[in-house]
XYZ file of C-alpha atoms in Angstrom:
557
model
C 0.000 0.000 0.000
C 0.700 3.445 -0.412
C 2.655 4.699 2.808
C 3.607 8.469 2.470
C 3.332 10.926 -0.399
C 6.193 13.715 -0.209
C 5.625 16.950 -2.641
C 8.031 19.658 -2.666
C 7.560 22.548 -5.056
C 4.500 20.959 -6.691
C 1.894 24.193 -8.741
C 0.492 25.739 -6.023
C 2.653 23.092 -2.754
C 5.636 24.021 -1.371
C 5.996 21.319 1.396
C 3.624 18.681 2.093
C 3.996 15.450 3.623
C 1.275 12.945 3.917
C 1.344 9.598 6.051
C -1.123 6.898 4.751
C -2.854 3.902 6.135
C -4.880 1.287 5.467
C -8.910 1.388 5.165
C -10.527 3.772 2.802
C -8.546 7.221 2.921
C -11.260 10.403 2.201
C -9.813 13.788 0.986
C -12.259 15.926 0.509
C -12.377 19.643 0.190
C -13.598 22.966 -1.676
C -13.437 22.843 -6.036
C -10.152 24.641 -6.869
C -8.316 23.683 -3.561
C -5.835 21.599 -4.981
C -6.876 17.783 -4.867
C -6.268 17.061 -8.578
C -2.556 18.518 -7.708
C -2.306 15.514 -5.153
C -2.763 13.274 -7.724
C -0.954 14.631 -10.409
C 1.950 14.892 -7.860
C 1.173 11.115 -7.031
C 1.305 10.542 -11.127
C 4.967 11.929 -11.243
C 6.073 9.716 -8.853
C 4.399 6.497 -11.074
C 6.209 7.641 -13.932
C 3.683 9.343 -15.379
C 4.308 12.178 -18.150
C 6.703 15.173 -16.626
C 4.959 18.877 -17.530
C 7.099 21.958 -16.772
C 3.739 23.538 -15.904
C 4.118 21.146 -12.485
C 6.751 22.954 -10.962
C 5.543 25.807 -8.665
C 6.883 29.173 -10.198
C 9.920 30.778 -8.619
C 11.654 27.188 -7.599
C 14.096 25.182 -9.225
C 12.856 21.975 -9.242
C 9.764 19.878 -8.305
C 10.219 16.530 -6.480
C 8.014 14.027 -5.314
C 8.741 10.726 -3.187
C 5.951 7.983 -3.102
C 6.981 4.916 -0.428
C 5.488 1.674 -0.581
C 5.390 -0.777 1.884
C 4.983 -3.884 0.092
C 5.020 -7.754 0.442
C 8.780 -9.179 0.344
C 7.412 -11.472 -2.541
C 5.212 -8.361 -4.100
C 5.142 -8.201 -8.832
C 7.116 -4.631 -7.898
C 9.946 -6.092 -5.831
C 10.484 -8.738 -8.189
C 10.793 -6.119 -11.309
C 13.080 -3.887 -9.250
C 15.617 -7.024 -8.602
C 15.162 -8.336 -12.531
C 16.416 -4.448 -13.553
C 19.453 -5.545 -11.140
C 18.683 -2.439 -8.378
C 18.172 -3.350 -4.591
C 14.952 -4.115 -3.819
C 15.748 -3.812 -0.128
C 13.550 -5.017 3.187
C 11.626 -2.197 3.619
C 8.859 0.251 1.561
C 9.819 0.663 -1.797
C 10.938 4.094 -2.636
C 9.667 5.841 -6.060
C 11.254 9.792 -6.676
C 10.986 11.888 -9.493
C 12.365 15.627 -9.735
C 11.218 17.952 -12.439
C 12.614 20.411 -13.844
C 11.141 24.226 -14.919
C 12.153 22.715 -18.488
C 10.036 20.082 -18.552
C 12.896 17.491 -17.724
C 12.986 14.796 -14.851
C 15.117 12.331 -13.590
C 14.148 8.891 -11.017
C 15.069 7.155 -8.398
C 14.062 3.789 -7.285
C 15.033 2.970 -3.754
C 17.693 6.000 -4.302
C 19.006 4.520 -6.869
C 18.769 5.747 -10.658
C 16.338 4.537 -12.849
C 14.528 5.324 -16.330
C 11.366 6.919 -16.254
C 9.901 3.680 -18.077
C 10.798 2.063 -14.985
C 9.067 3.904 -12.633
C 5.680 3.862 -14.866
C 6.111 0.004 -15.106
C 6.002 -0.219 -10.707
C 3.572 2.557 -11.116
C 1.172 -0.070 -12.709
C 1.961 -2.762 -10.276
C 1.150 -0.489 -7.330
C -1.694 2.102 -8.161
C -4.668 2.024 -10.303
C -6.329 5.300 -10.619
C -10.049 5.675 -11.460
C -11.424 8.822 -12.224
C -14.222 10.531 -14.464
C -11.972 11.369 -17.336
C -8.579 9.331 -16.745
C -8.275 6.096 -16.464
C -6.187 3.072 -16.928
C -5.780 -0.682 -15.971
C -9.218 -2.188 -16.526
C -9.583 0.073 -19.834
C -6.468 -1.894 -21.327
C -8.049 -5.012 -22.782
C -4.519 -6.462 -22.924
C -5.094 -6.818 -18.775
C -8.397 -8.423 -19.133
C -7.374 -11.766 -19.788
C -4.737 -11.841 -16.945
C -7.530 -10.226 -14.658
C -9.954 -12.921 -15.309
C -7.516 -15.660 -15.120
C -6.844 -14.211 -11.467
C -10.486 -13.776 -10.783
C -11.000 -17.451 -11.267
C -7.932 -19.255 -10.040
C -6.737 -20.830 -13.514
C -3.028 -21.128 -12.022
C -2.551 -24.749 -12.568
C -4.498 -24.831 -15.931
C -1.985 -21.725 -17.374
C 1.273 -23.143 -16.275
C 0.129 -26.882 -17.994
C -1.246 -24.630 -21.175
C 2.521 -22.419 -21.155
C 4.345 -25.544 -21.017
C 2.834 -27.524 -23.713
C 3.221 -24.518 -25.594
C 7.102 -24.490 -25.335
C 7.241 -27.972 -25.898
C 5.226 -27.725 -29.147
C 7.295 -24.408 -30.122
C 10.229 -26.107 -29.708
C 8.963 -29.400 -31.881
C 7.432 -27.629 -34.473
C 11.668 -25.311 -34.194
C 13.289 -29.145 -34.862
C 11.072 -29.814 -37.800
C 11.892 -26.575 -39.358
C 15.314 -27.191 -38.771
C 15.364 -30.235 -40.185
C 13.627 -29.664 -43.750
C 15.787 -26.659 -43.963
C 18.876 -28.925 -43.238
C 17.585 -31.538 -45.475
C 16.620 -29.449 -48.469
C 20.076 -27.841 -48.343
C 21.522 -31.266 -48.430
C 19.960 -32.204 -51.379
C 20.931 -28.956 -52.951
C 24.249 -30.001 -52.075
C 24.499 -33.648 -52.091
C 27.201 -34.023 -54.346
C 29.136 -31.407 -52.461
C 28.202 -33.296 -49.161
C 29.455 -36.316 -50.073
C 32.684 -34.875 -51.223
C 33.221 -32.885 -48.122
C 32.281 -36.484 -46.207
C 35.047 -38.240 -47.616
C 37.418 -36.101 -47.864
C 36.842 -35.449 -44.069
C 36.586 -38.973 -43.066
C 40.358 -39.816 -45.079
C 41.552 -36.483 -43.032
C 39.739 -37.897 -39.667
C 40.264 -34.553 -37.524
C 40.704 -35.104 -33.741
C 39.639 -32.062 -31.393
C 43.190 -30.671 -29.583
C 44.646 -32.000 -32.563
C 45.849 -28.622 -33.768
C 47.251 -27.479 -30.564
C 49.652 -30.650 -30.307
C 51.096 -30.554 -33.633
C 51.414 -26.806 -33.749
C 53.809 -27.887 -30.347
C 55.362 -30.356 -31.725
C 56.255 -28.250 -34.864
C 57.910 -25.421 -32.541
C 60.091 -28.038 -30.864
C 61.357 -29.937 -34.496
C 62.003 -26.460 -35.863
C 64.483 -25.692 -32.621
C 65.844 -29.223 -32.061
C 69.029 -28.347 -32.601
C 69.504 -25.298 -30.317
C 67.614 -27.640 -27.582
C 69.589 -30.320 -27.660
C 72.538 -27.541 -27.324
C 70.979 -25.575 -24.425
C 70.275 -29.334 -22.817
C 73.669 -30.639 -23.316
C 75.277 -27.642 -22.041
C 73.364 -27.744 -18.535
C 74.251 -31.198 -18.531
C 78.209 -30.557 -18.436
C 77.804 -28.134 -16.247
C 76.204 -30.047 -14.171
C 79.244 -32.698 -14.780
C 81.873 -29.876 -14.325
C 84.760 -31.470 -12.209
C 83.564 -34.541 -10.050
C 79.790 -32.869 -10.568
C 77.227 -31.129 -8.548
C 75.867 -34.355 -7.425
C 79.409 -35.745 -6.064
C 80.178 -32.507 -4.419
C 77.046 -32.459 -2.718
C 76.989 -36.749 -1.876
C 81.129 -35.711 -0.322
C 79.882 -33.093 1.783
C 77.350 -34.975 3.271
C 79.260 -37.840 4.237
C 81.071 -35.617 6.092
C 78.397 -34.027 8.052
C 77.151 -37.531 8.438
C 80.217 -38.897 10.562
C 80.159 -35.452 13.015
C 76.258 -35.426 13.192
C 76.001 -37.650 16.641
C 78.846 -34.958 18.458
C 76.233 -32.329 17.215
C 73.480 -32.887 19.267
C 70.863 -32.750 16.453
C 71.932 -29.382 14.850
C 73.124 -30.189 11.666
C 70.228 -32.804 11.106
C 68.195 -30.130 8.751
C 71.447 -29.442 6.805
C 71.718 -32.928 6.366
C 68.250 -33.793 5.241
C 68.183 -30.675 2.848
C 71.898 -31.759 1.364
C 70.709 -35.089 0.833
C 67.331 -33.644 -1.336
C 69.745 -31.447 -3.414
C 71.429 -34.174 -4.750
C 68.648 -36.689 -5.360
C 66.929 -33.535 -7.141
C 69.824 -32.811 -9.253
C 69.902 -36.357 -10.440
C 66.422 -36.038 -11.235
C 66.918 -33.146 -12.715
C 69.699 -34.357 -14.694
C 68.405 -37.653 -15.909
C 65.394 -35.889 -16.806
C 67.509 -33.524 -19.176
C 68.705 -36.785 -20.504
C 65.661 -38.188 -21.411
C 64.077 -34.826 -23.314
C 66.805 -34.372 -25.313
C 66.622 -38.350 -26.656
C 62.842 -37.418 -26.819
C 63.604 -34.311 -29.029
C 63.012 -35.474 -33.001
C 65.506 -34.249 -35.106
C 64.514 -35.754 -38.572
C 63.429 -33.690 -41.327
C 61.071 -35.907 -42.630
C 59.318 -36.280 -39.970
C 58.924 -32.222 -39.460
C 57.590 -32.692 -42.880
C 55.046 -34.975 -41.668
C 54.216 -32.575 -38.987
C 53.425 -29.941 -41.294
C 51.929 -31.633 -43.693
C 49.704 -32.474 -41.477
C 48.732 -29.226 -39.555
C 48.883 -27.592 -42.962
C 46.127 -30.328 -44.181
C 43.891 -29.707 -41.316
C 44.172 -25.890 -41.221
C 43.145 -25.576 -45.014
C 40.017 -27.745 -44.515
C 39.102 -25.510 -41.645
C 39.473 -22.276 -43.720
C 37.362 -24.554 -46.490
C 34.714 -24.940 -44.474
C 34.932 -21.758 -42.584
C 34.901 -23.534 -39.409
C 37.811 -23.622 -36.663
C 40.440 -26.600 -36.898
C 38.948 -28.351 -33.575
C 35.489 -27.893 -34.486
C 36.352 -30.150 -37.866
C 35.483 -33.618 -36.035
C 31.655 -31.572 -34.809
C 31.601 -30.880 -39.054
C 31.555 -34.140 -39.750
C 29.468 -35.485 -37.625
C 26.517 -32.826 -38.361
C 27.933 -33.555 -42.250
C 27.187 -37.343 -41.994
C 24.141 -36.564 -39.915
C 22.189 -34.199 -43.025
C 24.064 -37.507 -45.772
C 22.323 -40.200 -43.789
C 19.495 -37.758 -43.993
C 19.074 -38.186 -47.219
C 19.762 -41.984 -47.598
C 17.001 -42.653 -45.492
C 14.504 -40.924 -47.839
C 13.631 -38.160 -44.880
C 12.433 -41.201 -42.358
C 14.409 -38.920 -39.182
C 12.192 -35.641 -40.513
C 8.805 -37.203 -40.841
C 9.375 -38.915 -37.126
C 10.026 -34.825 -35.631
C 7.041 -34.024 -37.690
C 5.128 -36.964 -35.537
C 6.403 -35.469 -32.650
C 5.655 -31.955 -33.479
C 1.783 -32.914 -34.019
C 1.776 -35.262 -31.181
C 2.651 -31.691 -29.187
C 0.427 -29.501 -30.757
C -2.776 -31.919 -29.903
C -1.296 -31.530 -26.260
C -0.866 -27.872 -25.945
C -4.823 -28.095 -27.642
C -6.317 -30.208 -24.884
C -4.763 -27.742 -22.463
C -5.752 -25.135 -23.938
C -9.306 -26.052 -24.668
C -8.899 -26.484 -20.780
C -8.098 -23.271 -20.073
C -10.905 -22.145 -22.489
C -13.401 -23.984 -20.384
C -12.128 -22.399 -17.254
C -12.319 -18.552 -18.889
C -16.008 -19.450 -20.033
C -16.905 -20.632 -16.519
C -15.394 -17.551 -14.814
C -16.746 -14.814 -17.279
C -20.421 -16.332 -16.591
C -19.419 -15.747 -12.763
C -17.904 -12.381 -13.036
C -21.011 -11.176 -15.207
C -23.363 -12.327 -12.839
C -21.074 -10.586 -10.240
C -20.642 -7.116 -11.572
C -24.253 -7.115 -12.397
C -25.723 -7.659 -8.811
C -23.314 -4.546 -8.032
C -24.700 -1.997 -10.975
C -28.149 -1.339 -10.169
C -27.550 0.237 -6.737
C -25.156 2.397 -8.521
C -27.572 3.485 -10.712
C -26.970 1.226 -13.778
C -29.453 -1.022 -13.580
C -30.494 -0.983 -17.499
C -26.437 -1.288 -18.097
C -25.384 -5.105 -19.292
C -21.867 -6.260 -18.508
C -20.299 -8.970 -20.747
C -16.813 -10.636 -20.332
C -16.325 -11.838 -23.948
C -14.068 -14.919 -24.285
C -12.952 -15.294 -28.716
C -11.164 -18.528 -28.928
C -8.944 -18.042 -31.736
C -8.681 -20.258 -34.674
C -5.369 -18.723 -36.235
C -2.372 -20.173 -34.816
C -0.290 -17.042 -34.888
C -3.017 -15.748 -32.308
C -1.886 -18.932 -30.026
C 0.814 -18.879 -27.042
C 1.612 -19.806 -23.802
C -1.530 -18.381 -21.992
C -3.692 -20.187 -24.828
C -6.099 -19.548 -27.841
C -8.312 -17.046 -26.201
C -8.824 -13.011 -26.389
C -10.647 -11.494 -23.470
C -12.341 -8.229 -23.133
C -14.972 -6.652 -20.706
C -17.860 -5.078 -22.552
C -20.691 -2.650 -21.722
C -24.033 -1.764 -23.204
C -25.440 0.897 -21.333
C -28.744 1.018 -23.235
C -31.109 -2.128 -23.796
C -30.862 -3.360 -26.919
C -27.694 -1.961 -27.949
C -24.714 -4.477 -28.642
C -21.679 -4.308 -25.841
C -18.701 -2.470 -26.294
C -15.464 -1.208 -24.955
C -15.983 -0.037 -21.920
C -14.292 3.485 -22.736
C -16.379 3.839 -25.969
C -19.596 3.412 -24.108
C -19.884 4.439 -20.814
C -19.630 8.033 -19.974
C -17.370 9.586 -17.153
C -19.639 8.828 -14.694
C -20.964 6.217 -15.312
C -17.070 4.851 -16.322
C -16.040 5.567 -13.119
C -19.037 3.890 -11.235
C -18.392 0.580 -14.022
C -14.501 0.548 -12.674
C -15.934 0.685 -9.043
C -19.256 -2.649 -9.657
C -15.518 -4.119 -11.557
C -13.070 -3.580 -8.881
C -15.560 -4.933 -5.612
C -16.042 -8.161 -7.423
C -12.180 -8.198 -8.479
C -10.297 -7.288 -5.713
C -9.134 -10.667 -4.637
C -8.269 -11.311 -8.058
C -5.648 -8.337 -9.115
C -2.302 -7.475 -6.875
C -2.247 -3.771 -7.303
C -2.319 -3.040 -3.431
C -3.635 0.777 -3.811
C -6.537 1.818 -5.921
C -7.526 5.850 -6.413
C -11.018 6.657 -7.338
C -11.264 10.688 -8.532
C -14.850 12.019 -7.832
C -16.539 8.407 -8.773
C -19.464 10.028 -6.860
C -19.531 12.921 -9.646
C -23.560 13.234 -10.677
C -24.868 11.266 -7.930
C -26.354 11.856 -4.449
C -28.518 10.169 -2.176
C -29.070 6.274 -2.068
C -26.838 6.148 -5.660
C -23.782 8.508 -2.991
C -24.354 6.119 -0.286
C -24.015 2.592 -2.593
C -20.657 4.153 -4.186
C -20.087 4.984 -0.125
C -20.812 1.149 0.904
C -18.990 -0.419 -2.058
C -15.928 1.665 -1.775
C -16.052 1.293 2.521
C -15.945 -2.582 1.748
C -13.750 -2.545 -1.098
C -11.157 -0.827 1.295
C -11.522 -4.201 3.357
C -9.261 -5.860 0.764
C -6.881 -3.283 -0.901
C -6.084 0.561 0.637
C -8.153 3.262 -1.320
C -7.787 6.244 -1.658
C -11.013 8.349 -2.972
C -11.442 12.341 -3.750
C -14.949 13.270 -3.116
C -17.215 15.963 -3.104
C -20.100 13.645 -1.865
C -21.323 13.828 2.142
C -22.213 9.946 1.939
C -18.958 8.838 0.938
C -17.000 11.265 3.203
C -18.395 9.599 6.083
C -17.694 5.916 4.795
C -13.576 6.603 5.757
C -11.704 5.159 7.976
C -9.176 8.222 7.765
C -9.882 12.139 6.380
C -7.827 14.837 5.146
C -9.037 18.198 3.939
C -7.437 19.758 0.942
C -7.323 23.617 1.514
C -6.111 26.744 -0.361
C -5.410 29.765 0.985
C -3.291 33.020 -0.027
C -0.156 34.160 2.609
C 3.073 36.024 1.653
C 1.400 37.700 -1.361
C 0.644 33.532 -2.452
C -1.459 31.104 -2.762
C -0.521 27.702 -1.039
C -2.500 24.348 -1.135
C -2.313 22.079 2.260
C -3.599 19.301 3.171
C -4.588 19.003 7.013
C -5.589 15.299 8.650
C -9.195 15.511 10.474
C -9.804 14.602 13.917
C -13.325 13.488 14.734
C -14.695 16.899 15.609
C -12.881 18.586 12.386
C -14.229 15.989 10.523
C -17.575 16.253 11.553
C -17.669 20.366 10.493
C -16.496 18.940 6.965
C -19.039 16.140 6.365
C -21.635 19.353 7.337
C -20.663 21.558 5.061
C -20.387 19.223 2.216
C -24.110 18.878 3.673
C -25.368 22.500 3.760
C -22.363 24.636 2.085
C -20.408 27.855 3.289
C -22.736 27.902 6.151
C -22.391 25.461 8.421
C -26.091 24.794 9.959
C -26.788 23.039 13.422
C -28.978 21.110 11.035
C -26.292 19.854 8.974
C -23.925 18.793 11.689
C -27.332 16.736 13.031
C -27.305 15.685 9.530
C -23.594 14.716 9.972
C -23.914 12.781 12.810
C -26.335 10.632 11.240
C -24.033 9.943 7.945
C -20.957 9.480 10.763
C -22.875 7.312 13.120
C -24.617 5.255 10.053
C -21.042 4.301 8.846
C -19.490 1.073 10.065
């Protein structure tokens, strides 16, 4: 839910800072006082569009700092981590500064972000429903999602999504296979060619490597076998290292027991120089016999790297990935010898795949139909107390027939439709319905959908616009119990729905220092009382209307 709203610098608010809770939150307040600059305020910190008209006049900048405090396992926190930022423990921090230019800059949890960023959490965390701007329910691409949600089709999606990539990646083998075996009959005389000639060369990965070594130490043997030979006699020089060192330590040896111990690590180290330097030695010994110094076979060598490297430029392949050539070489030639029998059993396959990812589909079809019959009956038990009693709601399920339509959440479109006149066919519920009656449509929607959709905070903008009396105190119940489920946050002119919150604020404007400043002050119960009566009666407050008051405040749960 939404946890505090900071504005700095915001049209006609210098400094305001706002501490939310759960429960339905009222603001309420005289035309022209500022509410609509609370929620445009609110939309730059969703990452909606920046206007240099937002930043009060005579300031630098505008800023605005929305916190969160969300589930650990909450759609937002899992975007922030996936754009690699620090989702952290605690609320989940949105900023946004404007500039007088028109230019902005975000923050997510202090830490930079694109604006597309922040509108992507803003969808995840706020819906706002209003008279003339809306969004979330009036995007049909959220409808299927929504009604998936709304009846519980988890099991059914993730069987339809993984048939699907199974038959995607079937139907990718078959394709890859005709194409592999259409070139090969292009090429078939080539392939054969290529398979022969490979098979005589019969590459070996590392192959390169070795002889390439091999090479390097033919083309030097001489000046090794010099460089060898000459450690060796130097090693031999006089009586030799190891003599020197074997005569030295026979004579420690024979004084060691009138030493008490102290030449015992001379000794043992003495003694490991001279077995290592006749390891050392014999080991020169046997690389220099190792070392080839024939010419022919140096030709061999090269011949033979030479070979290998020229089929690898051939083919256009490196020289260890020759051996992988053949193989996929002989794999598209016995292709072909088998008259396509490989192909036709991926194309078995394939089908066998797509009949699954049908069945689950048709599944998940069956579940949508169920559902929209549910939600319609739903949503229409909640319009005629709102005063759309002659208005028809209709979730419309197409099952697509066109394969490019199909994917991993199935055949099916989804779209909610109105007809707000008998006899006329349903539409889209923005073509149709008119701002109030829009707003009152999102409002029947969202009470039977709360359950179903994860956006924690939900804004309604004068939903009550048009209305008053029994139609004011429905939108008053509905919203009161819709707040039992998600936080919401409502701006209302309307007594009835006033005195539904569980918390009240009262937007203000008033002129000091030669300007005019917007605030926003929280109401206790007696302040709130004086506000519910003069939504009642007007500038002046009657004894009448604060009896009137009473009633609407004592009526509300």
């Amino acid at each position: 839910m939404l946890a505090s709203l900071s504005i700095r610098d915001v049209v006609l608010i210098d400094r305001l800072d706002l501490h939310f809770q759960p429960g339905l939150c009222v603001l309420t307040g005289e035309t022209g006082a500022g509410k609509s600059i609370l929620l445009d305020a609110l939309g730059l910190a969703l990452g909606q569009r920046a206007e240099a008209r937002l930043v009060r006049h005579g300031t630098a900048q505008a800023s605005v700092t929305a916190a969160f405090d969300l589930a650990p396992d909450h759609p937002a926190r899992v975007l922030v981590n996936e754009q690699g930022l620090d989702a952290a423990d605690g609320d989940l921090i949105l900023r946004r500064v404007v500039n007088p230019d028109g230019r902005s800059k975000a923050w997510v949890n202090d830490q930079p972000a694109s604006v597309g960023l922040l509108k992507q959490l803003g969808a995840a965390l706020v819906e706002v429903h209003g008279q003339f701007d809306t969004q979330g329910l009036l995007d049909p691409a959220s409808h299927r999602a929504i009604l998936d949600n709304y009846a519980g089709l988890h099991a059914p999606l993730a069987e339809t999504g993984k048939a699907h990539r199974t038959w995607t990646e079937a139907e990718r083998a078959v394709t890859q296979a005709e194409a592999d075996l259409e070139q090969a009959r292009r090429d078939e005389d080539f392939l054969r060619h290529a398979v022969e000639e490979l098979h005589l060369l019969a590459p070996e990965p590392g192959e390169e490597q070795q002889l390439a070594e091999n090479r390097t130490m033919m083309q030097n043997g001489e000046k090794l076998i010099e460089a060898m030979s000459a450690a060796t006699t130097a090693l031999d020089k006089g009586n030799g290292v190891e003599n020197a060192l074997r005569t030295a330590l026979r004579q420690l040896e024979r004084i060691a027991d009138k030493m008490d111990g102290r030449l015992d690590e001379a000794i043992e180290a003495l003694d490991r120089a001279a077995m290592e330097v006749a390891e050392g030695r014999d080991q020169i010994q046997r690389t220099a016999q190792a070392v080839d110094l024939d010419p022919r076979h140096l030709d061999q060598v090269e011949e033979r790297l030479f070979a290998l490297r020229a089929a690898a430029r051939k083919h256009n392949v490196a020289v260890d990935s020759l051996a992988a050539l053949l193989d996929r070489l002989n794999a598209q030639l016995n292709g072909l010898e088998d008259d396509g029998a490989q192909l036709e059993t991926l194309r078995k396959e394939a089908r066998a795949a797509r009949e699954t990812y049908l069945r689950a589909a048709d599944r998940l079809t069956q579940g949508r139909r169920a559902a929209a019959g549910n939600l319609d009956r739903a949503v229409a038990a909640e319009l005629p107390p709102l005063k759309l009693e002659r208005a028809v709601f209709a979730t419309h399920v197409e099952t697509r027939d066109d394969p490019a339509d199909w994917g991993p959440q199935g055949r099916d479109r989804v779209a909610f439709r109105v007809s707000t006149n008998p006899g006329s066919p349903p539409g889209a519920l923005n073509k149709i319905a008119s701002g109030g009656e829009l707003a009152r449509f999102m409002l029947a929607l969202k009470a039977c959908l709360a359950d179903a959709d994860p956006i924690p905070t939900l804004v309604f903008d004068e939903v009550d616009s048009g209305v008053g009396g029994a139609v004011a105190h429905a939108v008053g119940e509905r919203l009161g119990r819709l707040a039992h489920q998600v936080q919401v946050l409502v701006v209302t002119h309307s007594p009835q729905v006033a005195a539904r919150g569980s918390h009240h604020w009262k937007v203000s404007k008033a002129a000091a220092d030669e300007q005019v400043r917007t605030t926003v002050s929280p109401l206790d119960d007696g302040k709130r009382r004086e506000e519910v009566a003069r939504m009642l009666s007007g500038a002046e407050v009657t004894e009448a209307a604060r009896a009137a008051a009473d009633s609407l405040l004592d009526g509300a749960p």
